[in-house]
Amino acid sequence: MRLSLTSVTVGTSQPRELAAFYARLLGATVETADDGWALVRVEGGLSLGFERERHFRRPVWPAVAGEQTASQHLDVRVDDLDAAVRHAVECGAVLAEIQPQDTVRVLIDPDGHPFCLFVD
């Protein structure tokens, strides 16, 4: 038996806009986009799906009791952390106030999902 992970899907209030953000961030292509679903093809074969959630609540990071928590986050390896953070901010991300590690930067995408840029 063979199992192959091909895609990660993120719940959002704005699939089209979030797909455009991640396509700019990752230098990828938006393959499909409408008001309910969008798909981004990323180099290496993995896809990012963005599905409209009718009752989406913007997550709070780090988690706060009683608030919506992030159910997942994306980790993106980079070779130049400072340059990658500048690029992410230019694409529309916001640097999180709390940065727990020296080799990782937590950012927030336009719909509130945290994601991490890191160097090894």
Short mmCIF file of C-alpha atoms in Angstrom, two decimals:
data_model
loop_
_atom_site.label_atom_id
_atom_site.label_comp_id
_atom_site.label_asym_id
_atom_site.label_seq_id
_atom_site.Cartn_x
_atom_site.Cartn_y
_atom_site.Cartn_z
CA MET A 1 0.00 0.00 0.00
CA ARG A 2 1.25 3.48 -0.88
CA LEU A 3 0.01 6.72 0.66
CA SER A 4 1.06 10.10 -0.74
CA LEU A 5 0.26 13.45 0.79
CA THR A 6 -0.66 15.78 -2.06
CA SER A 7 -2.43 18.74 -0.52
CA VAL A 8 -3.12 20.72 2.62
CA THR A 9 -6.43 22.59 2.86
CA VAL A 10 -6.90 25.69 4.98
CA GLY A 11 -10.30 26.99 6.11
CA THR A 12 -10.75 30.69 5.39
CA SER A 13 -13.26 33.46 4.88
CA GLN A 14 -11.60 34.45 1.60
CA PRO A 15 -10.26 31.54 -0.50
CA ARG A 16 -9.48 33.54 -3.63
CA GLU A 17 -7.59 36.27 -1.77
CA LEU A 18 -5.65 33.85 0.42
CA ALA A 19 -4.66 31.75 -2.60
CA ALA A 20 -3.35 34.89 -4.31
CA PHE A 21 -1.35 35.78 -1.17
CA TYR A 22 0.30 32.35 -0.89
CA ALA A 23 0.97 32.21 -4.63
CA ARG A 24 2.83 35.56 -4.38
CA LEU A 25 4.64 34.46 -1.23
CA LEU A 26 5.79 31.12 -2.63
CA GLY A 27 6.23 32.06 -6.29
CA ALA A 28 3.51 29.55 -7.14
CA THR A 29 0.48 29.43 -9.41
CA VAL A 30 -3.20 29.76 -8.55
CA GLU A 31 -4.68 26.86 -10.48
CA THR A 32 -8.35 27.22 -9.49
CA ALA A 33 -10.12 30.06 -7.70
CA ASP A 34 -13.71 30.99 -6.98
CA ASP A 35 -15.64 32.26 -3.97
CA GLY A 36 -15.77 28.81 -2.33
CA TRP A 37 -12.48 27.14 -3.23
CA ALA A 38 -9.01 27.96 -4.50
CA LEU A 39 -5.98 25.79 -5.22
CA VAL A 40 -2.32 26.77 -5.41
CA ARG A 41 0.28 24.47 -6.97
CA VAL A 42 3.57 24.69 -5.13
CA GLU A 43 6.96 23.58 -6.47
CA GLY A 44 7.66 19.99 -5.52
CA GLY A 45 4.14 18.71 -6.10
CA LEU A 46 2.35 19.79 -2.93
CA SER A 47 -0.82 21.84 -3.31
CA LEU A 48 -2.44 24.33 -0.94
CA GLY A 49 -6.22 24.38 -0.95
CA PHE A 50 -8.28 27.22 0.51
CA GLU A 51 -11.88 26.40 1.37
CA ARG A 52 -14.50 28.94 2.42
CA GLU A 53 -15.76 28.31 5.93
CA ARG A 54 -19.17 29.91 6.48
CA HIS A 55 -18.52 30.41 10.18
CA PHE A 56 -14.82 31.22 9.98
CA ARG A 57 -13.39 33.06 12.97
CA ARG A 58 -9.99 34.65 12.64
CA PRO A 59 -7.53 32.72 14.85
CA VAL A 60 -5.55 34.38 17.61
CA TRP A 61 -1.85 33.52 17.95
CA PRO A 62 -0.48 32.74 20.38
CA ALA A 63 -3.59 31.06 21.73
CA VAL A 64 -5.76 32.96 24.20
CA ALA A 65 -8.36 31.24 26.40
CA GLY A 66 -11.83 31.64 24.95
CA GLU A 67 -10.63 32.84 21.52
CA GLN A 68 -10.38 30.94 18.24
CA THR A 69 -7.11 29.04 18.08
CA ALA A 70 -5.10 28.21 14.96
CA SER A 71 -5.75 24.58 14.04
CA GLN A 72 -2.67 24.38 11.83
CA HIS A 73 0.17 26.47 10.47
CA LEU A 74 2.50 26.21 7.51
CA ASP A 75 6.28 26.01 7.90
CA VAL A 76 8.37 27.43 5.06
CA ARG A 77 12.13 26.82 4.89
CA VAL A 78 14.09 29.85 3.65
CA ASP A 79 17.77 30.54 3.01
CA ASP A 80 17.71 34.19 4.15
CA LEU A 81 15.35 34.83 7.05
CA ASP A 82 15.48 38.64 6.97
CA ALA A 83 14.89 38.81 3.21
CA ALA A 84 12.07 36.27 3.44
CA VAL A 85 10.34 38.27 6.19
CA ARG A 86 10.58 41.44 4.08
CA HIS A 87 9.12 39.57 1.10
CA ALA A 88 6.27 38.12 3.20
CA VAL A 89 5.38 41.56 4.56
CA GLU A 90 5.44 43.01 1.03
CA CYS A 91 3.01 40.23 0.03
CA GLY A 92 0.61 41.23 2.82
CA ALA A 93 1.70 39.30 5.92
CA VAL A 94 2.19 40.87 9.35
CA LEU A 95 5.06 39.95 11.65
CA ALA A 96 3.68 38.49 14.90
CA GLU A 97 4.48 40.40 18.07
CA ILE A 98 5.85 37.30 19.81
CA GLN A 99 8.84 35.53 18.24
CA PRO A 100 9.71 32.39 20.25
CA GLN A 101 12.87 31.27 18.38
CA ASP A 102 15.94 32.92 16.86
CA THR A 103 15.85 30.92 13.62
CA VAL A 104 12.07 31.16 13.09
CA ARG A 105 9.80 34.09 12.32
CA VAL A 106 6.08 33.79 12.94
CA LEU A 107 3.93 35.84 10.57
CA ILE A 108 0.18 36.24 10.18
CA ASP A 109 -1.42 35.89 6.74
CA PRO A 110 -4.18 38.26 5.56
CA ASP A 111 -6.94 36.07 7.06
CA GLY A 112 -5.23 35.62 10.45
CA HIS A 113 -3.52 32.24 10.07
CA PRO A 114 -0.02 32.07 11.55
CA PHE A 115 2.78 30.65 9.40
CA CYS A 116 6.49 30.25 10.07
CA LEU A 117 9.55 31.08 8.03
CA PHE A 118 12.66 29.26 9.24
CA VAL A 119 16.30 28.58 8.48
CA ASP A 120 18.03 25.31 9.42
#
